[in-house]
Every structure is written in structure tokens, then in C-alpha cells.
mmCIF file of C-alpha atoms in Angstrom:
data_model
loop_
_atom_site.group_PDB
_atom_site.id
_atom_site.type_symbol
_atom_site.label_atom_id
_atom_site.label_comp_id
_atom_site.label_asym_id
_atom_site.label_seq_id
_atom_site.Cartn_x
_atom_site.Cartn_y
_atom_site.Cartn_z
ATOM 1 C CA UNK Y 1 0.216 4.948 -7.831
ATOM 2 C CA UNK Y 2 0.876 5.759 -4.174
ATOM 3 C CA UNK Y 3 2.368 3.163 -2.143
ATOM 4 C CA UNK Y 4 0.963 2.058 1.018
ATOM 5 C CA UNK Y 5 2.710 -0.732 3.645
ATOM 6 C CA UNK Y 6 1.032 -2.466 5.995
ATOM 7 C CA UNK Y 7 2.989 -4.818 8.897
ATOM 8 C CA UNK Y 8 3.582 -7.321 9.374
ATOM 9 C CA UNK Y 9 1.629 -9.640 6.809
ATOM 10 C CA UNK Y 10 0.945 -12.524 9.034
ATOM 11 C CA UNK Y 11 1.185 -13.118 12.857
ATOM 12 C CA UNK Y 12 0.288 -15.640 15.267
ATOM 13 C CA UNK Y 13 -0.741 -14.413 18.540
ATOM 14 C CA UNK Y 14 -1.637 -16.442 22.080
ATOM 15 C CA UNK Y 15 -5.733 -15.951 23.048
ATOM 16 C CA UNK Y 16 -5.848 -12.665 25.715
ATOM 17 C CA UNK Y 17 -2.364 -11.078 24.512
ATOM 18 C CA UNK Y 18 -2.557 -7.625 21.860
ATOM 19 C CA UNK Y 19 -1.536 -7.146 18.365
ATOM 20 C CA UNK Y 20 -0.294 -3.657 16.671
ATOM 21 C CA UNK Y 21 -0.536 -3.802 13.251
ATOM 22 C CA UNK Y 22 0.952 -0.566 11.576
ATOM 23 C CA UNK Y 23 -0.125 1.119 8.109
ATOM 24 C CA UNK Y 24 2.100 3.577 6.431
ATOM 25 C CA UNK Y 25 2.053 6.178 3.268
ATOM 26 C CA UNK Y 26 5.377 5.057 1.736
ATOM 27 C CA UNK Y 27 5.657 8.786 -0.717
ATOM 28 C CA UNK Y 28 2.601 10.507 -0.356
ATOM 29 C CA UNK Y 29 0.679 12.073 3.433
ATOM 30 C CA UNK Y 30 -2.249 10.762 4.465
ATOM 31 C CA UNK Y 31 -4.447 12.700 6.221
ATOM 32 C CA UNK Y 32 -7.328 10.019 6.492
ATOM 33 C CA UNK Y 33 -6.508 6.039 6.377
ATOM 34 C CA UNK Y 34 -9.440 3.621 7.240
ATOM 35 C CA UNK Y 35 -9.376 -0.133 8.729
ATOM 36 C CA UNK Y 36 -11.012 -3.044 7.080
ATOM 37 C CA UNK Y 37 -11.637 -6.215 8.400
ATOM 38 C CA UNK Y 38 -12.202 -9.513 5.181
ATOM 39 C CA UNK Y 39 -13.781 -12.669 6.564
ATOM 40 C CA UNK Y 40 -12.873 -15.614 3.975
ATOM 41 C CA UNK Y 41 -14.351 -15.762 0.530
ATOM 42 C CA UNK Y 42 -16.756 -12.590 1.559
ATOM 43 C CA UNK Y 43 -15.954 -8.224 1.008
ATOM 44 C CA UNK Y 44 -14.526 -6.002 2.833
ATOM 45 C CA UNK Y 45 -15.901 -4.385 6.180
ATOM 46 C CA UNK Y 46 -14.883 -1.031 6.949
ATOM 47 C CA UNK Y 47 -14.312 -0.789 10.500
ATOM 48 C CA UNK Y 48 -13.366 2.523 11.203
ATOM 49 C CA UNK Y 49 -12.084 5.757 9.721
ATOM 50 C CA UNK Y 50 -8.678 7.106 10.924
ATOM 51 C CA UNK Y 51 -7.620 11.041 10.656
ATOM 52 C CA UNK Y 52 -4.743 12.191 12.187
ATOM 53 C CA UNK Y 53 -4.644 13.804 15.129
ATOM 54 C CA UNK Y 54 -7.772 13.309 16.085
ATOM 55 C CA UNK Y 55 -10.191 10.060 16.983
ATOM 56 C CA UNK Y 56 -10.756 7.418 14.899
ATOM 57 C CA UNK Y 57 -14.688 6.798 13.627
ATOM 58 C CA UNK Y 58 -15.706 3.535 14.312
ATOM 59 C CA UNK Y 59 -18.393 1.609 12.362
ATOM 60 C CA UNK Y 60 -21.619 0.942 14.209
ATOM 61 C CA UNK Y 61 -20.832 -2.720 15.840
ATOM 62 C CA UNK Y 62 -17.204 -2.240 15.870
ATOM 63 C CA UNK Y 63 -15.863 -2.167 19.846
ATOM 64 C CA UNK Y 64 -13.325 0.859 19.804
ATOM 65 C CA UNK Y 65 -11.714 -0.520 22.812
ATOM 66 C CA UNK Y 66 -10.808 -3.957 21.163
ATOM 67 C CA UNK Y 67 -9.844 -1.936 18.315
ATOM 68 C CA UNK Y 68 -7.299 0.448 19.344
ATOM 69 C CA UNK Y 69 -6.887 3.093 16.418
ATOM 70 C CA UNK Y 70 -3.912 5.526 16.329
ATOM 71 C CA UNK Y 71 -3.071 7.952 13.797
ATOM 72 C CA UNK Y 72 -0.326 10.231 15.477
ATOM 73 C CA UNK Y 73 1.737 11.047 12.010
ATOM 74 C CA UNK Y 74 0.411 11.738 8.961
ATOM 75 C CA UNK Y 75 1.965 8.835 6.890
ATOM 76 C CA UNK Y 76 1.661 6.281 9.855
ATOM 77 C CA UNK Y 77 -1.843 4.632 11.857
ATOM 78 C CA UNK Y 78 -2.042 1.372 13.918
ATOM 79 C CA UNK Y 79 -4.689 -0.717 14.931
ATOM 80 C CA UNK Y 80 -4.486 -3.066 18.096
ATOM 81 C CA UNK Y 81 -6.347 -5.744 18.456
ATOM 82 C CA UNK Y 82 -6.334 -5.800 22.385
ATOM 83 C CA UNK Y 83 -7.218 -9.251 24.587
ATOM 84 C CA UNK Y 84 -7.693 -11.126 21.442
ATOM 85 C CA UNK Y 85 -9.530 -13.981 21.157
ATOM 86 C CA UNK Y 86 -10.017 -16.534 18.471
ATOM 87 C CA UNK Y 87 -12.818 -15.071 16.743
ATOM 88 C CA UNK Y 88 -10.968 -11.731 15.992
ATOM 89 C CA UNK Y 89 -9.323 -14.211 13.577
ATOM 90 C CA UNK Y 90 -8.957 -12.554 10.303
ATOM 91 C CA UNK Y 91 -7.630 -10.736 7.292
ATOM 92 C CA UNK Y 92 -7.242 -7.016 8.720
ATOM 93 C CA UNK Y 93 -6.659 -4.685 4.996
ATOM 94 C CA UNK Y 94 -5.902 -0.747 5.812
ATOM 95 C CA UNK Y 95 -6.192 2.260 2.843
ATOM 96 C CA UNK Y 96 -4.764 5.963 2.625
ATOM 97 C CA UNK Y 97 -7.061 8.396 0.896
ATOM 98 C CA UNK Y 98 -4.838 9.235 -2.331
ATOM 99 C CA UNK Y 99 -5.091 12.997 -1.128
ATOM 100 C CA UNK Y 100 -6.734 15.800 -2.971
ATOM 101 C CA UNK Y 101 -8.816 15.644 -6.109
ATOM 102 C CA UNK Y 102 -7.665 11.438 -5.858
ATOM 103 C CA UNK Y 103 -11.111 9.973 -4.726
ATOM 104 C CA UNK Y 104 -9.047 6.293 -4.850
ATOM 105 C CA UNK Y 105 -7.589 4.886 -1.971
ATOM 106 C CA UNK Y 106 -4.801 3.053 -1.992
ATOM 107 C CA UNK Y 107 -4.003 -0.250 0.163
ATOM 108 C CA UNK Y 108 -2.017 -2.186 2.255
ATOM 109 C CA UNK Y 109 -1.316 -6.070 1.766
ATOM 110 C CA UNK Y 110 -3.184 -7.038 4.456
ATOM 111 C CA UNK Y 111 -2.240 -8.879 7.928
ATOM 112 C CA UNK Y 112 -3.422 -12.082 8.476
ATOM 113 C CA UNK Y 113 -4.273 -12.542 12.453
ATOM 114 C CA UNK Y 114 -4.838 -15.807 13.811
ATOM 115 C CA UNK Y 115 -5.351 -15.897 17.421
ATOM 116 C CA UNK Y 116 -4.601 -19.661 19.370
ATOM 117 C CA UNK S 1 -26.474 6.081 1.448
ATOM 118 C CA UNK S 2 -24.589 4.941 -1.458
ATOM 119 C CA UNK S 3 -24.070 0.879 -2.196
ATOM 120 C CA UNK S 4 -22.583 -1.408 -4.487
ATOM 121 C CA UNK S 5 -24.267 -4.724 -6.116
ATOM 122 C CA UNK S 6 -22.443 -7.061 -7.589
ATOM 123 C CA UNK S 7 -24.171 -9.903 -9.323
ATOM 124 C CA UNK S 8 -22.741 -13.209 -9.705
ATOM 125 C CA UNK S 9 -20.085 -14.422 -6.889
ATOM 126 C CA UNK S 10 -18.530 -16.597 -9.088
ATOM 127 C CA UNK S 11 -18.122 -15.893 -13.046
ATOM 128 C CA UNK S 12 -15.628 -18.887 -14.728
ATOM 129 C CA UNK S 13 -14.855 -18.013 -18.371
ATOM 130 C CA UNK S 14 -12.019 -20.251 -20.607
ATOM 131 C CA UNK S 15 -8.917 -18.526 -21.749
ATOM 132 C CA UNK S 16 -9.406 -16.170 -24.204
ATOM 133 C CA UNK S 17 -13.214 -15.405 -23.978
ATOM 134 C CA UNK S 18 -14.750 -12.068 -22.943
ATOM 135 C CA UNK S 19 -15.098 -11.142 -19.136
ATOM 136 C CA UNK S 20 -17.935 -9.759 -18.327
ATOM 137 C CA UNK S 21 -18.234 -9.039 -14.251
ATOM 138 C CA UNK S 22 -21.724 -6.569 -13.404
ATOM 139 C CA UNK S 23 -21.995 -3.979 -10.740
ATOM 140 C CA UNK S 24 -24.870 -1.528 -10.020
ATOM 141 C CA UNK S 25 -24.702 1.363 -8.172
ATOM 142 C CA UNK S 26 -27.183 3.136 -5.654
ATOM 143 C CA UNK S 27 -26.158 7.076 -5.135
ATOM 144 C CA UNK S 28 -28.260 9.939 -4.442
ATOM 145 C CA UNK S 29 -25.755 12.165 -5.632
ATOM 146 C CA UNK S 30 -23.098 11.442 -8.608
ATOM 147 C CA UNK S 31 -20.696 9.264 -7.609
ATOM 148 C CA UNK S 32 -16.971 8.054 -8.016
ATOM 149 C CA UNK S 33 -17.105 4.378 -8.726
ATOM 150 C CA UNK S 34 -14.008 1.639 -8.966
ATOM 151 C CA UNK S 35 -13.075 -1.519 -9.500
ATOM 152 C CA UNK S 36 -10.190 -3.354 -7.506
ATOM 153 C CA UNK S 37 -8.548 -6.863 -8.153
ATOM 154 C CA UNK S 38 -7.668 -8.957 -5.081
ATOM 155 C CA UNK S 39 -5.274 -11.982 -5.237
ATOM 156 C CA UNK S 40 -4.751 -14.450 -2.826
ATOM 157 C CA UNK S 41 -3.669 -13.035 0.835
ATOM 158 C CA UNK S 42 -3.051 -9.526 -0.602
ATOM 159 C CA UNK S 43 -4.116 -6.507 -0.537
ATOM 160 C CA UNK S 44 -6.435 -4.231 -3.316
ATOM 161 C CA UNK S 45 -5.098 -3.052 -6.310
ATOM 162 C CA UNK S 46 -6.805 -0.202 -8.467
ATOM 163 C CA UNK S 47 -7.642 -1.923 -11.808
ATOM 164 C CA UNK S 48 -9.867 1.652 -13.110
ATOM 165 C CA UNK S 49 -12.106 4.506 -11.439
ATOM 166 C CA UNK S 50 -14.647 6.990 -13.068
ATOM 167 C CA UNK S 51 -14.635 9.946 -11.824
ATOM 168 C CA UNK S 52 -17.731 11.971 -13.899
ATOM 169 C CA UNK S 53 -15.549 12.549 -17.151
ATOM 170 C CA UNK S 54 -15.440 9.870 -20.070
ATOM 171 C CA UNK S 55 -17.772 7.422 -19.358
ATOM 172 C CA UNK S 56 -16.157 4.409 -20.769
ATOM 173 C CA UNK S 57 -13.077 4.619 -18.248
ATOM 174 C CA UNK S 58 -10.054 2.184 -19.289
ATOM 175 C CA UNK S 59 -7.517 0.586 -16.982
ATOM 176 C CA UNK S 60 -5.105 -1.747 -16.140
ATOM 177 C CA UNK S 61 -4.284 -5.167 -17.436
ATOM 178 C CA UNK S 62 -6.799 -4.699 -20.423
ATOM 179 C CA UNK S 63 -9.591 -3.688 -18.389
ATOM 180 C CA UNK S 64 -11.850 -1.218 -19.145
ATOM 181 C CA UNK S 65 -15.613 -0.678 -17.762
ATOM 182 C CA UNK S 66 -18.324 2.056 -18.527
ATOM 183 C CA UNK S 67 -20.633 3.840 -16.768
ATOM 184 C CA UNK S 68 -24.270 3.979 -17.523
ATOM 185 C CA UNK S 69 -26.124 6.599 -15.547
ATOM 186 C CA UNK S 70 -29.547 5.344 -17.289
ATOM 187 C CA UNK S 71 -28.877 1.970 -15.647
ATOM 188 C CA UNK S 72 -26.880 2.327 -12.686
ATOM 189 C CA UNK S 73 -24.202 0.142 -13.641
ATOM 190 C CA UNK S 74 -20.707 -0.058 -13.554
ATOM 191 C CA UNK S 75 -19.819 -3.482 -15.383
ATOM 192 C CA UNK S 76 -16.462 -4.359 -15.892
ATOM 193 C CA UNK S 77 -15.307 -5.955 -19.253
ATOM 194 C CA UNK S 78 -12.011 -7.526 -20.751
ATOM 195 C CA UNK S 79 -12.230 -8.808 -24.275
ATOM 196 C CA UNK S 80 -9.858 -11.960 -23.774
ATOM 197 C CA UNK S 81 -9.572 -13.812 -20.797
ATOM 198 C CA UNK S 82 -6.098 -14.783 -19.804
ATOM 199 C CA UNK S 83 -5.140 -17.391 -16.940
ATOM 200 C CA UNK S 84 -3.460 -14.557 -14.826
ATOM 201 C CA UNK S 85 -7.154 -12.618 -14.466
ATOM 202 C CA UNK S 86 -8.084 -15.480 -11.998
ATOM 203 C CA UNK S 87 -8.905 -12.991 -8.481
ATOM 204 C CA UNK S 88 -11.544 -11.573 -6.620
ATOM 205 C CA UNK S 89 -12.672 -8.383 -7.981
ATOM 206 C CA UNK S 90 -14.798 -5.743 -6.135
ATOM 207 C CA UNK S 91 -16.731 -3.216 -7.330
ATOM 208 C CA UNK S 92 -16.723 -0.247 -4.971
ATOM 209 C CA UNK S 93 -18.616 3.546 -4.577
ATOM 210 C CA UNK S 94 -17.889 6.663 -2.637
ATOM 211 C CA UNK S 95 -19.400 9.871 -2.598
ATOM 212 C CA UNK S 96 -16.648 12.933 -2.380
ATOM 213 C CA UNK S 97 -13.324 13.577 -3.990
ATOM 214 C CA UNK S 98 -10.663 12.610 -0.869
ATOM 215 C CA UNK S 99 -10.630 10.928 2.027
ATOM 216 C CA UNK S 100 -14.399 9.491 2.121
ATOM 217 C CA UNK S 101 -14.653 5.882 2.982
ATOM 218 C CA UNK S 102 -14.881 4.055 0.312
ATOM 219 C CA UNK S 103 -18.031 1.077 0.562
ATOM 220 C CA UNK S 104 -17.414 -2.327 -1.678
ATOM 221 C CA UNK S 105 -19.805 -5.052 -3.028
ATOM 222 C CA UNK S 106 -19.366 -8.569 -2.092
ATOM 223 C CA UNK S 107 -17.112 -9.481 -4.658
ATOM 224 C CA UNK S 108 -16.811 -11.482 -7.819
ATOM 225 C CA UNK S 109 -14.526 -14.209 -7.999
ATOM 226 C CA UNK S 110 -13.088 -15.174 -11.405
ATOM 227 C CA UNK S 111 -12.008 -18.054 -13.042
ATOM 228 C CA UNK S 112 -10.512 -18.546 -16.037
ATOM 229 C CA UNK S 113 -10.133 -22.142 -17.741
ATOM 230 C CA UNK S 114 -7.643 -23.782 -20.167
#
């Protein structure tokens, strides 16, 4: 399957400083990756939908200016958590659409944020 | 819209014994449906998809699941438990072919005893 790398896997940030958190298509181009936010012991929330070279789609609820969504390559998007506080505390998962005729998405491992 | 319902957040099974983990669908139109596995602090990994050709659709690790368009359901079977099969598993749904966001159920969490 088609490999997708998400960094780093666990950071520590102060309360009102920014996070990048980058997602990249290791062999194949994605054209469309999408942003997931996991609280503890519950699913998956999508939080937005990232094409490149254009604007991300944000879920309804989701604040597109505390999540900063960038998708400038085709194998590489970033999401910034900017000002963070302590409840954006969480396990942030991102997927790559496997491409044509591959309705599967492939994912990350996942960043674990905790803001102090 | 489409959705996923998985029932049962926690199945436990003992080693060796069938795994049985349910999922029903909601779709207005046919749709692709998957299971992933989720360990500890990792990402999702594809354990099987359908994808409107054989029904009964077998993956990875022993896995297999089928769907049933008469009942909506996507269950997910394994005929013998083994300690290793302890995760999270999600049932998820989408609609088109590529690149269309992909919408999970809450998740099963399995556990597997001596």
C-alpha cells in the first residue's frame, strides 16, 4: 500500500505558541489529503479536506484560522495549530486519497499535541 | 449523507474464538465501505474494503467481512482470535472512487483473552 508520513509523532508545545505538523505521500501524489482530529477512546473527526493548490474545506465547527491548512505540493500538506491552548490537546491523524480508481485512503501515524 | 454504525464499543473474545465486530451502513447511493485497525498511538491501517465486486471481501491478518445489501451491514469476522488482534477497529463509508472524505463509526475496541 501507499505510504504516508506524518511529523513529528509527539510534541509538547507552551499555551499561546503554534504547531506545524506536516503530512507527506512517501511514493505516490496526492492530490486531496484530509485532517482528522481523535479525542481518547472515541473516532475520528474529520476536520477539513485539503487539495492542492487551492483552500482547504473545513468541517462545520472547525475554526480555519486556528487550523492553518496548507497544501502547496502535491505529496506534502501542514496543519498549524496557531495560539494553542490546552484544549486543542489531542491526537491530530492526516490521510492521502490513494489516487484514481483507489477509494482507500491511506494514513499517517498520528501527532500527539499536548499543549501546557 | 452516508454514515457508519458500529454496535458494541467493546467486544472481548478468548484466544482462539471467532471475532465477530458489526457495522451498518446508511447510503443513498452504493457505497465503498472499509474496515481499519488502530493500535495504540498510531495511525489507521487498511485491514479490507469492498468496492461493489465480490461481496465477501477478504483481507489482512485473517480478516475477511461481507457485504449484505439486504441488511446494510458490513460485519467484520475472523475465525480465531489471536492475542495480537487486540485494537480499535473502525468501520468506515464513502461515497466516490478518489479523494472523497472518508466518514468512520465510533469504533470497536477488541480484546482478546488467554
Amino acid at each position: 500500500g501507499a505510504v504516508v508520513s506524518q511529523h513529528p509523532s509527539r510534541v509538547i508545545c507552551k499555551s499561546g505558541t503554534s504547531v506545524k505538523i506536516e503530512c507527506r505521500s512517501l511514493d505516490f501524489q496526492a492530490t486531496t489529503m484530509f485532517w482528522y482530529r481523535q479525542f481518547p477512546k472515541q473516532s475520528l473527526m474529520l476536520m477539513a479536506t485539503s487539495n492542492e493548490g487551492s483552500k482547504a474545506t473545513y468541517e462545520q465547527g472547525v475554526e480555519k484560522d486556528k487550523f492553518l491548512i496548507n497544501h502547496a505540493s502535491l505529496t506534502l500538506s501542514t496543519l498549524t495549530v496557531t495560539s494553542a491552548h490546552p484544549e486543542d490537546s489531542s491526537f491530530y491523524i492526516c490521510s492521502a486519497s490513494g489516487g484514481r480508481g483507489r477509494p482507500e485512503a491511506f494514513f499517517g501515524q498520528g501527532t500527539r499535541l499536548t499543549v501546557v | 449523507a452516508q454514515s457508519v454504525t458500529q454496535l458494541g464499543s467493546h467486544v472481548s473474545v478468548s484466544e482462539g474464538a471467532l471475532v465477530l465486530l458489526r457495522c451498518n451502513y446508511s447510503s443513498s447511493v452504493p457505497p465503498y465501505l472499509f474496515w481499519y485497525v488502530q493500535y495504540p498511538n498510531q495511525g489507521l491501517q487498511l485491514l479490507l474494503k469492498y468496492t461493489s465486486a465480490a461481496t465477501l471481501v477478504k483481507g489482512i491478518n485473517g480478516f475477511e467481512a461481507e457485504f449484505k445489501k439486504s441488511e446494510t451491514s458490513f460485519h467484520l469476522t475472523k475465525p480465531s482470535a489471536h492475542m495480537s488482534d487486540a485494537a480499535e477497529y473502525f468501520c468506515a463509508v464513502s461515497l466516490y472512487s478518489s479523494a472523497s472524505k472518508i466518514i468512520f463509526g465510533s469504533g470497536t475496541r477488541l480484546s482478546i483473552r488467554p
